[in-house]
Short mmCIF file of C-alpha atoms in Angstrom, two decimals:
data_model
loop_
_atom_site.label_atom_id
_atom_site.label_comp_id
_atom_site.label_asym_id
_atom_site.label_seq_id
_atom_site.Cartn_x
_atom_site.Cartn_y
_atom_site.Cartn_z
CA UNK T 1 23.71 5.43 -23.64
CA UNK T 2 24.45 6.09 -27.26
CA UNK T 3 26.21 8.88 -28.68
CA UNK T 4 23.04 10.26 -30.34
CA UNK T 5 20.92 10.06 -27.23
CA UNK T 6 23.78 11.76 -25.45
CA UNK T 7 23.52 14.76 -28.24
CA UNK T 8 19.86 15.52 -27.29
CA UNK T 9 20.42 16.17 -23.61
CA UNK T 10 21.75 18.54 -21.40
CA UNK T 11 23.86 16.63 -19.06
CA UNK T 12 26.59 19.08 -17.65
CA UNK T 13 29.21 16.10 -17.33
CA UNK T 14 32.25 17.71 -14.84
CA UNK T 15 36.21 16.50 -16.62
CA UNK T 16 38.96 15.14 -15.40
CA UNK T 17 38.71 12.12 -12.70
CA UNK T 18 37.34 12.32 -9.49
CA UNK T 19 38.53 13.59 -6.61
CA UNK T 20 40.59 11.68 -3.66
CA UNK T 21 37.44 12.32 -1.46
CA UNK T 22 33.75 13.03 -1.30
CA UNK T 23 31.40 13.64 1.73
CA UNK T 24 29.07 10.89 0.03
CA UNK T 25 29.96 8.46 -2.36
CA UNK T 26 27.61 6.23 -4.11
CA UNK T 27 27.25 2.97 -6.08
CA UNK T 28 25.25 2.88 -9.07
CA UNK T 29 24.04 5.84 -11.25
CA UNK T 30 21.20 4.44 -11.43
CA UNK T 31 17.45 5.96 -10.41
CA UNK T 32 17.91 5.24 -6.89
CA UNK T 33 21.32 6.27 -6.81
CA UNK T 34 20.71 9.85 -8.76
CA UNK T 35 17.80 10.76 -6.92
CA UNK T 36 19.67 10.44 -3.60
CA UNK T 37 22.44 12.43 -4.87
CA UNK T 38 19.64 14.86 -6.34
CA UNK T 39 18.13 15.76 -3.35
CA UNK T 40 20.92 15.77 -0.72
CA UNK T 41 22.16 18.71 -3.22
CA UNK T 42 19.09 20.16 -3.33
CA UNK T 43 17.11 19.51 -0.13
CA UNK T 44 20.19 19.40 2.13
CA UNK T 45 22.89 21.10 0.77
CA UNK T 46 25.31 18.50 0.60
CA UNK T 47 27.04 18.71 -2.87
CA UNK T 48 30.31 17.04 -2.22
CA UNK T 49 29.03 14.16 -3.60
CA UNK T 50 30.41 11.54 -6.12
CA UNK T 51 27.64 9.08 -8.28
CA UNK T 52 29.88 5.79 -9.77
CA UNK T 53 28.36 3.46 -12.28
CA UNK T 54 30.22 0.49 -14.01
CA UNK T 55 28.24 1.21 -16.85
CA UNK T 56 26.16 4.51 -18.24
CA UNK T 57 23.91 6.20 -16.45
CA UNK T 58 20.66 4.20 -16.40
CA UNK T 59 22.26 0.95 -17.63
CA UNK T 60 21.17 -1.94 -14.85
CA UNK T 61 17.25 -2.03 -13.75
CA UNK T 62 16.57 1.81 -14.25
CA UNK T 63 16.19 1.12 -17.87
CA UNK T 64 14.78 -2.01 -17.61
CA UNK T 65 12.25 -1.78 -15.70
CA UNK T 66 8.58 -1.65 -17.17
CA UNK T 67 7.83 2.01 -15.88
CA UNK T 68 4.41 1.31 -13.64
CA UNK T 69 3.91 3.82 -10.53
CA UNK T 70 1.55 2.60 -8.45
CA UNK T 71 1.21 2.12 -4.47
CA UNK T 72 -1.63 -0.23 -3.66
CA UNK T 73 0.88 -2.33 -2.14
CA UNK T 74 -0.41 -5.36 0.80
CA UNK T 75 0.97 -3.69 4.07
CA UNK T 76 0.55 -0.35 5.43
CA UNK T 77 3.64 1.00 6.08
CA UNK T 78 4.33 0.22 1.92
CA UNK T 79 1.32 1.86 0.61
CA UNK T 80 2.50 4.73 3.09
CA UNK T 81 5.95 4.91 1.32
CA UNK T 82 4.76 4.34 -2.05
CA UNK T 83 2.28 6.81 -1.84
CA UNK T 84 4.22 9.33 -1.19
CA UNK T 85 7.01 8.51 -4.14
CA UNK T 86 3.62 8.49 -6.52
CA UNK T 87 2.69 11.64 -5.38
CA UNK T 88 6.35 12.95 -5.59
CA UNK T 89 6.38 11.72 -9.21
CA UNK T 90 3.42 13.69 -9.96
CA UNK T 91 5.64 17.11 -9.26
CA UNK T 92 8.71 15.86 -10.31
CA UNK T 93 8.26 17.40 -14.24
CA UNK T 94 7.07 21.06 -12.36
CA UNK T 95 10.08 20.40 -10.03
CA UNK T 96 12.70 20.29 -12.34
CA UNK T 97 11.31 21.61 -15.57
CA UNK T 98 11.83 18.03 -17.05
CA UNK T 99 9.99 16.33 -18.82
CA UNK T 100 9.53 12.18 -17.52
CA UNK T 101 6.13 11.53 -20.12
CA UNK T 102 4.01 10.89 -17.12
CA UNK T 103 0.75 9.77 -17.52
CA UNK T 104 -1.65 8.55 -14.81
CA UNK T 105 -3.54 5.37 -16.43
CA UNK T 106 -5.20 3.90 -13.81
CA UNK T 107 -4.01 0.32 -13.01
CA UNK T 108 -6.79 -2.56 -13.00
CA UNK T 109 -6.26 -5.69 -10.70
CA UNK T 110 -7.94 -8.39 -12.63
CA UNK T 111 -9.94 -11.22 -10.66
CA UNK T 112 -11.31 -14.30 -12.44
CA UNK T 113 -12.37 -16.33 -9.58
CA UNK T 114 -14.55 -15.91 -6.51
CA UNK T 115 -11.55 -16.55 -4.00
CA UNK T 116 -9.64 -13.47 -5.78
CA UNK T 117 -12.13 -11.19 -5.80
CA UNK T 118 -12.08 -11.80 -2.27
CA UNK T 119 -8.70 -10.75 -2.25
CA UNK T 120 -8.89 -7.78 -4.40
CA UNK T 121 -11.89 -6.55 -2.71
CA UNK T 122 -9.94 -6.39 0.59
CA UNK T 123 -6.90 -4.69 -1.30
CA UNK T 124 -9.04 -1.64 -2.68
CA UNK T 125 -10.90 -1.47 1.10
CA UNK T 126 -7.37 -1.79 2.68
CA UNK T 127 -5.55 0.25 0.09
CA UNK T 128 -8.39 3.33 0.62
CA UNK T 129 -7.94 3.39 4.07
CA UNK T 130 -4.20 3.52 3.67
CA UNK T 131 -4.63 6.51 1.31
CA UNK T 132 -4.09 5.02 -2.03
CA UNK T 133 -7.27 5.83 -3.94
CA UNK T 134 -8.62 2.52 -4.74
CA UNK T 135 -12.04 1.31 -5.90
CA UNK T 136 -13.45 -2.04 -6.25
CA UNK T 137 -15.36 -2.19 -9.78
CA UNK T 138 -17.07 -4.72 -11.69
CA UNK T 139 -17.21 -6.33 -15.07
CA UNK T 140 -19.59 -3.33 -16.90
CA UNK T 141 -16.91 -1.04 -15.48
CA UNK T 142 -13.94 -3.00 -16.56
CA UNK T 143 -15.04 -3.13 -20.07
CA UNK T 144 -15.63 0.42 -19.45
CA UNK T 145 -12.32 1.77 -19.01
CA UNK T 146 -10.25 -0.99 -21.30
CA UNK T 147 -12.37 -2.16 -24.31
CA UNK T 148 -10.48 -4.53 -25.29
CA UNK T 149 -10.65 -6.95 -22.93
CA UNK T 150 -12.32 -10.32 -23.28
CA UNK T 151 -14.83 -10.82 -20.08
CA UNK T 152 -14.91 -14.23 -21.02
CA UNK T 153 -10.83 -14.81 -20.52
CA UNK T 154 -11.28 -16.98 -23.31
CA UNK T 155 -13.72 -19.00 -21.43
CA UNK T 156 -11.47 -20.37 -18.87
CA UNK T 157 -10.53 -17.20 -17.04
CA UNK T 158 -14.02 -15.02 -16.57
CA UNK T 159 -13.69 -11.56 -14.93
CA UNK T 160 -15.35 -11.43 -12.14
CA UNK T 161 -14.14 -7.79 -10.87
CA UNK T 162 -11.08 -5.77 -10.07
CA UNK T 163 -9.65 -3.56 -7.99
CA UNK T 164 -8.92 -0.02 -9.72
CA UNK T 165 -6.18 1.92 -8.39
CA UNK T 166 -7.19 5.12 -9.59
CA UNK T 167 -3.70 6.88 -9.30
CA UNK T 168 -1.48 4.27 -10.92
CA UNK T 169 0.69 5.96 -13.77
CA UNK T 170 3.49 5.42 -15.72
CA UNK T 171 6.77 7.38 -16.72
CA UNK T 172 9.61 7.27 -19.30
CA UNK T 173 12.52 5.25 -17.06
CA UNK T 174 15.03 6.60 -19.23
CA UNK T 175 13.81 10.28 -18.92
CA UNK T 176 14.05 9.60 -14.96
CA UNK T 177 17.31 8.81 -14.86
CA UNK T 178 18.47 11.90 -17.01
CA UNK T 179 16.29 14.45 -15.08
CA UNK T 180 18.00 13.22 -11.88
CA UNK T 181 21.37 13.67 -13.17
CA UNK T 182 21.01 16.66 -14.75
CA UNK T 183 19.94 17.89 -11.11
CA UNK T 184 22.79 16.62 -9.51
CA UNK T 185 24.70 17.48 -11.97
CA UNK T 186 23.52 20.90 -12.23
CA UNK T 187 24.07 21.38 -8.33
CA UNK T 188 27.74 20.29 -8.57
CA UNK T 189 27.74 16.51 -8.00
CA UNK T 190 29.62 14.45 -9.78
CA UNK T 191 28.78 11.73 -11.80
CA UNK T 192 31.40 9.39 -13.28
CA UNK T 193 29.63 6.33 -15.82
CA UNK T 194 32.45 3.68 -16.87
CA UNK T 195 33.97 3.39 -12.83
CA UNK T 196 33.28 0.27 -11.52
CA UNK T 197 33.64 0.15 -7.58
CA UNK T 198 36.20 -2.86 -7.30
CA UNK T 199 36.30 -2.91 -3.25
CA UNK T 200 35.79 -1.01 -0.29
CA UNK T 201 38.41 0.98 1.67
CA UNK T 202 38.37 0.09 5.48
CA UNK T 203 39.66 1.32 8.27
CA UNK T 204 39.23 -1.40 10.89
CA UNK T 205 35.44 -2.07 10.82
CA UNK T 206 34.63 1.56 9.39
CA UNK T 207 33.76 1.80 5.65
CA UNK T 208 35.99 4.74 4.42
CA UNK T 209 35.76 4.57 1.10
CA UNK T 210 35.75 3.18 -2.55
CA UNK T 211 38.32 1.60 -4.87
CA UNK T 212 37.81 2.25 -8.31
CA UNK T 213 40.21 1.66 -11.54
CA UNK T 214 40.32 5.54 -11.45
CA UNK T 215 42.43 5.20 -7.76
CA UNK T 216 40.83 4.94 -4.42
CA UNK T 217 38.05 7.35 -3.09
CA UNK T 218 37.52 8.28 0.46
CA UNK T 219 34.19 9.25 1.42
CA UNK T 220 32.43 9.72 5.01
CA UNK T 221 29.21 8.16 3.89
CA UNK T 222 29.17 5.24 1.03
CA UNK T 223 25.79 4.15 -0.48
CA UNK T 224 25.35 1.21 -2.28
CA UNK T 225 22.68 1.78 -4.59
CA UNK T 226 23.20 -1.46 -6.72
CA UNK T 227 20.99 -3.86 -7.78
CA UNK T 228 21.27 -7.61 -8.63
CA UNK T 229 25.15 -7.18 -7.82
CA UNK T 230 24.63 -6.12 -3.96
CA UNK T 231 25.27 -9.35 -2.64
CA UNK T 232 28.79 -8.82 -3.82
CA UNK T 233 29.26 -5.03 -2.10
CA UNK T 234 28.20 -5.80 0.98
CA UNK T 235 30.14 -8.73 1.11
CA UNK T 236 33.35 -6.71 0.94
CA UNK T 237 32.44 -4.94 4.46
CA UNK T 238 31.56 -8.51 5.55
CA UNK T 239 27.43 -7.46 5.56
CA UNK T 240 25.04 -10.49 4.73
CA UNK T 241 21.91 -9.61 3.05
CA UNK T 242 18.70 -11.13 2.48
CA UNK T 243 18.96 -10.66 -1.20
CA UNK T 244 18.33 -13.81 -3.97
CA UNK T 245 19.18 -12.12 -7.53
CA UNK T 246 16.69 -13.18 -10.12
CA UNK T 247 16.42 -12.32 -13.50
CA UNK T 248 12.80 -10.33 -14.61
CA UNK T 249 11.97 -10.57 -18.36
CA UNK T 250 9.25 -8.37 -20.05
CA UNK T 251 8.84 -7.69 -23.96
CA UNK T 252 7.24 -4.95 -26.15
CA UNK T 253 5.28 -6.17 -29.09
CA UNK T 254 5.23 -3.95 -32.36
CA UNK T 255 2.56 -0.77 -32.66
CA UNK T 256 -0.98 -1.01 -31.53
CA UNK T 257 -2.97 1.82 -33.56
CA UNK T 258 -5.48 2.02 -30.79
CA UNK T 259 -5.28 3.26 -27.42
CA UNK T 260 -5.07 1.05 -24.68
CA UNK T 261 -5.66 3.20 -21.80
CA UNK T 262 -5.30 1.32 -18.21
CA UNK T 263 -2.52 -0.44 -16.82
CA UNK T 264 -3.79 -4.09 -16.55
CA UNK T 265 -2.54 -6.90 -14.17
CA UNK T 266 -4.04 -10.28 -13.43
CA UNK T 267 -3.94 -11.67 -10.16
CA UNK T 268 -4.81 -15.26 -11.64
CA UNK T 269 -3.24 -15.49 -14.92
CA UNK T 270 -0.21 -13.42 -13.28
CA UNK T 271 0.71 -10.89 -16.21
CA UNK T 272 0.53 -7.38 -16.49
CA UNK T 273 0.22 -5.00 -19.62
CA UNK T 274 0.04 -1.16 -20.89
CA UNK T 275 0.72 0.72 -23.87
CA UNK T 276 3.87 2.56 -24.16
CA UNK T 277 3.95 6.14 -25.49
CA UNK T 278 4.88 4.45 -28.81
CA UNK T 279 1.63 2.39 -29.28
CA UNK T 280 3.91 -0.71 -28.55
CA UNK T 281 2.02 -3.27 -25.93
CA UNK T 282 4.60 -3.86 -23.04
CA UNK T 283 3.97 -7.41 -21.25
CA UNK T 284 5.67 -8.54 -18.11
CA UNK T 285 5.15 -11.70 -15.32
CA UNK T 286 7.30 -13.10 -12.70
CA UNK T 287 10.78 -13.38 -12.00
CA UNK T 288 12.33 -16.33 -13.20
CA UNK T 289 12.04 -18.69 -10.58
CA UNK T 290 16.06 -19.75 -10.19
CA UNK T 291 18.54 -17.60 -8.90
CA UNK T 292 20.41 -16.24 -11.57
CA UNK T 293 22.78 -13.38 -12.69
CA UNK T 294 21.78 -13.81 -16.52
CA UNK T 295 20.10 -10.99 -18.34
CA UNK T 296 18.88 -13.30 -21.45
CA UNK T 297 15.55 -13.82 -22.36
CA UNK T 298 13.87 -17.37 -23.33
CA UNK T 299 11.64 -18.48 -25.40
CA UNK T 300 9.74 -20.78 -22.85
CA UNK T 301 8.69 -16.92 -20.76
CA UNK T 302 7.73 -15.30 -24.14
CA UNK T 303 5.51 -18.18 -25.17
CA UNK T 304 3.74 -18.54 -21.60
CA UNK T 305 3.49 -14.92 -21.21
CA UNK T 306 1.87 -14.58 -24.93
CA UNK T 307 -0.52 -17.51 -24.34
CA UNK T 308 -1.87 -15.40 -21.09
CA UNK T 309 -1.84 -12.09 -22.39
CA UNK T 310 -4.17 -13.39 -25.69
CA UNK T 311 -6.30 -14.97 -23.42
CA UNK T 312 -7.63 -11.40 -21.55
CA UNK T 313 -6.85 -9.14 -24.98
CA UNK T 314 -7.18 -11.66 -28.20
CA UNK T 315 -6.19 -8.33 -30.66
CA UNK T 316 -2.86 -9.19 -29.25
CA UNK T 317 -2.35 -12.40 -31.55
CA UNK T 318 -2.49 -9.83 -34.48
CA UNK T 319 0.83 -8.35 -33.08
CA UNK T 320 4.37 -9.49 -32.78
CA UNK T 321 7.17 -9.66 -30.02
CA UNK T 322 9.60 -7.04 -31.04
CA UNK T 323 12.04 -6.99 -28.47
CA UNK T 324 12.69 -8.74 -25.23
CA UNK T 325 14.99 -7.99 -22.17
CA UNK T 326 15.85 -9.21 -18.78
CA UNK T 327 17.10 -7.53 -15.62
CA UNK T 328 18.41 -8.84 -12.38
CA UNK T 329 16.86 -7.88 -9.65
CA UNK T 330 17.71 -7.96 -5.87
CA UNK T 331 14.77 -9.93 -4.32
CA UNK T 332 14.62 -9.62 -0.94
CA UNK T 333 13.46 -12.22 1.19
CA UNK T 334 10.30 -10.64 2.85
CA UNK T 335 9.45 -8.69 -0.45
CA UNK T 336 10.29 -5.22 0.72
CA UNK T 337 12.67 -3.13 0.27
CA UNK T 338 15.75 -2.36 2.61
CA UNK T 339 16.84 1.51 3.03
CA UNK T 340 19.47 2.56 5.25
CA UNK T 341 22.25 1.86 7.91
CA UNK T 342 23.68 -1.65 7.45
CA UNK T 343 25.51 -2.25 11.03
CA UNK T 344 28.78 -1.28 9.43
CA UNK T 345 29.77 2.06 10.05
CA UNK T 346 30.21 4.38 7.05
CA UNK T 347 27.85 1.90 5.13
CA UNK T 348 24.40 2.36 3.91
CA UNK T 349 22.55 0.53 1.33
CA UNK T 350 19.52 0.68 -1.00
CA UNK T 351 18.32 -2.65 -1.54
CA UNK T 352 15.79 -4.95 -2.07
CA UNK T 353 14.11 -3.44 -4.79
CA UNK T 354 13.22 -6.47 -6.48
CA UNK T 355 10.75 -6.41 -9.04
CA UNK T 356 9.03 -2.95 -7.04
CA UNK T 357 11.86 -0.57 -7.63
CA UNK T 358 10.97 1.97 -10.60
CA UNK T 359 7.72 3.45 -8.53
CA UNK T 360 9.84 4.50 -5.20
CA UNK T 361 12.97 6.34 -7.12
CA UNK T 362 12.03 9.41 -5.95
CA UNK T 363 10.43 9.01 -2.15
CA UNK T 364 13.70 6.09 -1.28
CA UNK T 365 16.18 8.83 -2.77
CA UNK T 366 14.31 11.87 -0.97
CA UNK T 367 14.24 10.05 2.09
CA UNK T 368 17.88 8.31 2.02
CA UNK T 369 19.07 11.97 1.11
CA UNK T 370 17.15 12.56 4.71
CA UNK T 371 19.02 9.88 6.54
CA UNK T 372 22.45 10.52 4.79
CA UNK T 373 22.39 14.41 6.14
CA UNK T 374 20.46 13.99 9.44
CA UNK T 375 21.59 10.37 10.53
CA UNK T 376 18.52 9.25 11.57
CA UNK T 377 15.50 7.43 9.45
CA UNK T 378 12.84 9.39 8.68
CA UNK T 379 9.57 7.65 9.62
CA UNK T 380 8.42 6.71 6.45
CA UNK T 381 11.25 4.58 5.95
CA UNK T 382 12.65 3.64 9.35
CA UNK T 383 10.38 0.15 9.51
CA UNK T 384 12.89 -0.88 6.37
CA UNK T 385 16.52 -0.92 7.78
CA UNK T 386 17.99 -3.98 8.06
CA UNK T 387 17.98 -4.65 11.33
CA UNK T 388 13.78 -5.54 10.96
CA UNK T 389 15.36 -9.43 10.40
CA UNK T 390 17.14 -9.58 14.24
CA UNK T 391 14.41 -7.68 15.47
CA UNK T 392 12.19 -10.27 14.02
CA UNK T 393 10.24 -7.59 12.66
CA UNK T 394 9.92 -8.70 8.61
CA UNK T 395 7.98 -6.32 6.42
CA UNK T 396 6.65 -9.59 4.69
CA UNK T 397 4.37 -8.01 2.21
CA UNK T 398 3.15 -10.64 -0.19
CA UNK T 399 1.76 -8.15 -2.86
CA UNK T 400 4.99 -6.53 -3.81
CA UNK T 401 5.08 -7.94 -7.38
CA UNK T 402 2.64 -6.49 -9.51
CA UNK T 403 1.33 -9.87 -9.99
CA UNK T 404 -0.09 -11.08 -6.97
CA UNK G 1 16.35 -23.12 -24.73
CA UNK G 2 18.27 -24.52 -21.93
CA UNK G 3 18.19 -28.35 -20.93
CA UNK G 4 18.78 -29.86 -18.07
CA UNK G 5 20.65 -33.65 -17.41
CA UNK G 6 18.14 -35.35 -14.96
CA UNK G 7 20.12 -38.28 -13.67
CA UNK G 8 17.08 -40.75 -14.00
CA UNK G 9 15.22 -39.16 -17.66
CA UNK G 10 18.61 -37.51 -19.44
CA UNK G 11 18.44 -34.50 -21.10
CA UNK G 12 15.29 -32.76 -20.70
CA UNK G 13 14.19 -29.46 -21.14
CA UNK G 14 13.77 -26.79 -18.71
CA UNK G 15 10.29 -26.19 -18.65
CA UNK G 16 9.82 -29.48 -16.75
CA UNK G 17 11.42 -28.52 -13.65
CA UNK G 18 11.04 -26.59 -10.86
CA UNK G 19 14.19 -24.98 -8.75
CA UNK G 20 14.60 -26.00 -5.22
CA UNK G 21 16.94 -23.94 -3.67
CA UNK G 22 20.61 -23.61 -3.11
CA UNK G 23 22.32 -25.30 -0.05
CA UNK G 24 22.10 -22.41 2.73
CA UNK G 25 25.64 -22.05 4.33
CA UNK G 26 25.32 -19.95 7.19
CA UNK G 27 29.43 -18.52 8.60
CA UNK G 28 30.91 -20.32 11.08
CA UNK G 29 31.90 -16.13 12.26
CA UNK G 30 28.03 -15.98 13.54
CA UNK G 31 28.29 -18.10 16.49
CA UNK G 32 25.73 -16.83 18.77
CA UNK G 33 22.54 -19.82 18.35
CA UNK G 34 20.20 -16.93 18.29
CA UNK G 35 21.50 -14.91 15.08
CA UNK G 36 21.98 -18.31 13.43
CA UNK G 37 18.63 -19.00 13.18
CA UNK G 38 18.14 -15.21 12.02
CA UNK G 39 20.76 -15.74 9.13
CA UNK G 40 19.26 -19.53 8.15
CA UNK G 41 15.90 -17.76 8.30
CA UNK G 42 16.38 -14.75 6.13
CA UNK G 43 19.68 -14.37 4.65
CA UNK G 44 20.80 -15.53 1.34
CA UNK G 45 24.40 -16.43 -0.10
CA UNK G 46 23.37 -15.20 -3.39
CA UNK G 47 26.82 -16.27 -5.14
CA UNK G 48 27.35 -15.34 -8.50
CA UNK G 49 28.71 -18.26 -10.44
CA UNK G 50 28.73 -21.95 -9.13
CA UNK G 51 26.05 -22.78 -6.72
CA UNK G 52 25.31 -26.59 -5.56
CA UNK G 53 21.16 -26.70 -5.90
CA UNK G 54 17.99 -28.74 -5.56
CA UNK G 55 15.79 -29.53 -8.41
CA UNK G 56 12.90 -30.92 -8.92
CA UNK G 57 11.71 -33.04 -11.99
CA UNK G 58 8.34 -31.87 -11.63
CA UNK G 59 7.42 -32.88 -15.22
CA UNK G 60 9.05 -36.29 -15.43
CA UNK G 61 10.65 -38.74 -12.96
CA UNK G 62 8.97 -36.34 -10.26
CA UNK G 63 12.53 -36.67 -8.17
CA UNK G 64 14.56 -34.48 -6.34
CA UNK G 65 18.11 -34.02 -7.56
CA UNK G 66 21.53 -32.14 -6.81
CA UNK G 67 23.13 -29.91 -9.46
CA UNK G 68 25.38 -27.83 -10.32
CA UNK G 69 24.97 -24.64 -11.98
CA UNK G 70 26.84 -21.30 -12.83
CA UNK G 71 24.53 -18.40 -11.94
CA UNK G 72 26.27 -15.72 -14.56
CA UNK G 73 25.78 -18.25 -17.40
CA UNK G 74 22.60 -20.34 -16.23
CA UNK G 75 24.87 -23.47 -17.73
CA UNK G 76 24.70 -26.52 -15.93
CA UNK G 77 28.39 -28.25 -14.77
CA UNK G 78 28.95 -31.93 -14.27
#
């Protein structure tokens, strides 16, 4: 964060080092990582708590991310869990007197081919009964609600419907992260930015603590709340996961005068786009197919991503890319996240948020905050420990990514 | 842009290809046949830095290949 961001907010940072123990320690100040210290201050109690991040607050795939909240997701235990963090993101500006710019937009799930609409008619039937308010709506409708949009596709790509998630919003990622550590921080946790973990403190198989440049930590509870890099934690207590680390571009182009009101993903072209609060068009696809730890951009994604997006919205050839940046996510292998206990005692872990990770901030750190103070998983995210692999129980949900 | 050394075409560039996978190494520590096949099923190495890989020409020679990349720097080792 620079030092002129850092003027304009109110972050009550505590001084000196930390201290030789916490009840809770955890890795990465990142959304996941403040909203779980948030609420086990204020939901639980539990203030003895210590947030480390290698970096600033914010710095890995919490400001990266392209800051859509939606939860018409494929299975129903996800749409279940997502709902509820969508719904939790609609109080979260009367809960803590922040404000996170949220806006509910809508999102529209293109379909240009008779197959798809297939598909996206049986996402907004199975999405409705799940509880996420979702509508299937057709071309006069589409054109309707986003103007802009070529019906055509350019006359390869004609829409043939969608599936209209009535609910789906978005939020400044930045502002997220602040208004969760100036909670914590307000309720006496401590956050400490520039402290990369460097190892874990054992105690024959127990996790015990953290090491740190800042000396060693001891903590009854450590959460790993990392992202691409998670592969590397849980290797120090010996944990495999079924993480691949990929990098996820997106790019803003320069100011759009108009409004562009929706959030709009194809299922075919596989894109998505929406107008930030600054008028600039923000454009994102899949993950870069390799496993990699690389945050660069190339050329070959903007290009691809451009000729797709034109096709749908051809005022978009009268803008320009203005910036472009990469974050590495931690895929997981079944395309759901992974929340809780990891086998190894003193260990848990936030994982496998992937490309999905922005939307569930605040129900995964609510509900971790749950399982950190009670020791058990709360329902809503008990189907997504770990253990689901042995107990060949795989959350496979195959509409995760926004794009498919 | 990055390019990739195909051992039949030469330098090519990376648009043409499609990534395979890396070569799954499952511990010798995990000896019970069952959790094996749970950790060749599921679980990932996921090193960061030099990984042995498939890839695919898909574009060109349309042949399979072994290479060797760093995954912090995407650059391709001999």
């Amino acid at each position: 964060m620079n030092e002129f961001v850092e003027t304009l907010l109110d972050l009550p940072w505590q001084v000196g080092d930390p201290k030789p123990a916490y009840d809770v320690v955890i890795i990465g100040a990142g959304g996941h990582g403040l909203a779980t210290a948030y609420y086990l201050a204020t939901r639980h109690g539990i203030t003895n708590v210590c947030v480390l991040d290698a970096n600033y607050i914010g710095s890995g795939n919490s400001g990266r991310n392209t800051t859509i909240i939606r939860s018409n997701y494929g299975i129903p235990e996800s749409v279940a869990f997502y709902q509820h963090s969508l719904e939790m993101y609609q109080q979260l500006e009367a809960e803590t007197g922040s404000w996170i710019m949220h806006s509910t937009k809508g999102q529209i799930w293109l379909a240009h081919s008779v197959s798809t609409a297939r598909t996206e008619r049986t996402r907004a039937l199975m999405n409705e009964a799940c509880g996420a308010k979702t509508d299937y709506i057709g071309p006069e409708e589409i054109k309707r609600l986003c103007p802009q949009i070529d019906l055509t596709g350019g006359g390869r790509y004609p829409v043939q419907g969608a599936s209209y998630h009535h609910e789906g919003a978005t939020a400044r990622h930045d502002r997220v992260v602040w208004t969760y550590a100036q909670g914590a921080l307000r309720n006496g946790v401590h956050v400490f930015q520039h402290t990369p973990v460097t190892g874990l403190l054992k105690d024959g198989d127990r996790v015990t603590g953290v090491q740190t440049p800042k000396g060693n930590i001891s903590a009854g509870v450590v959460l790993s709340a990392v992202g691409g890099h998670v592969s590397t934690v849980a290797g120090w207590a010996g944990v495999r996961l079924p993480i691949r680390t990929h990098a996820l571009q997106a790019f803003v182009t320069n100011a759009y005068a108009q409004e562009f009101a929706p959030i709009v993903s194809s299922n075919d072209l596989v894109f998505y786009i929406s107008q930030t609060p600054r008028g600039q068009m923000l454009i994102g696809a899949e993950y870069d197919r390799q496993a990699s730890y690389r945050t660069s951009t190339s050329y070959s994604y903007l290009q691809a991503c451009s000729a797709k997006a034109t096709t749908l919205f051809p005022f978009l050839s009268k803008l320009r890319i203005l910036r472009s940046w990469a974050g590495i996510c931690d895929v997981s292998t079944d395309f759901s996240p992974i929340l809780g206990h990891t086998g190894v005692d003193g260990l848990m872990i936030s994982t496998g948020w992937g490309t999905w990770g922005f939307k569930a901030i605040p129900a995964a750190g609510e509900q971790l905050a749950e399982l950190i103070a009670t020791g058990t998983a709360p329902p809503l995210i008990a189907p997504f420990g770990l253990d689901r692999f042995a107990k060949e129980a795989a959350m496979a949900d195959p509409s995760s990514a926004g794009t498919r | 842009m990055l390019w990739i050394e195909c051992p039949n075409c030469g330098s090519r560039p990376f648009e043409e290809y499609r990534y395979g996978s890396v070569f799954p190494v499952t511990p010798d520590s995990i000896t019970d046949p069952d959790a094996r096949n749970i950790d060749h099923a599921w679980m990932q190495d996921n090193i960061q830095g030099v990984t042995q890989e498939r890839w695919f020409h898909e574009s060109g020679c349309r042949r399979w290949f072994t290479a060797t990349r760093d995954t912090t720097t995407d650059v391709f080792l001999d």
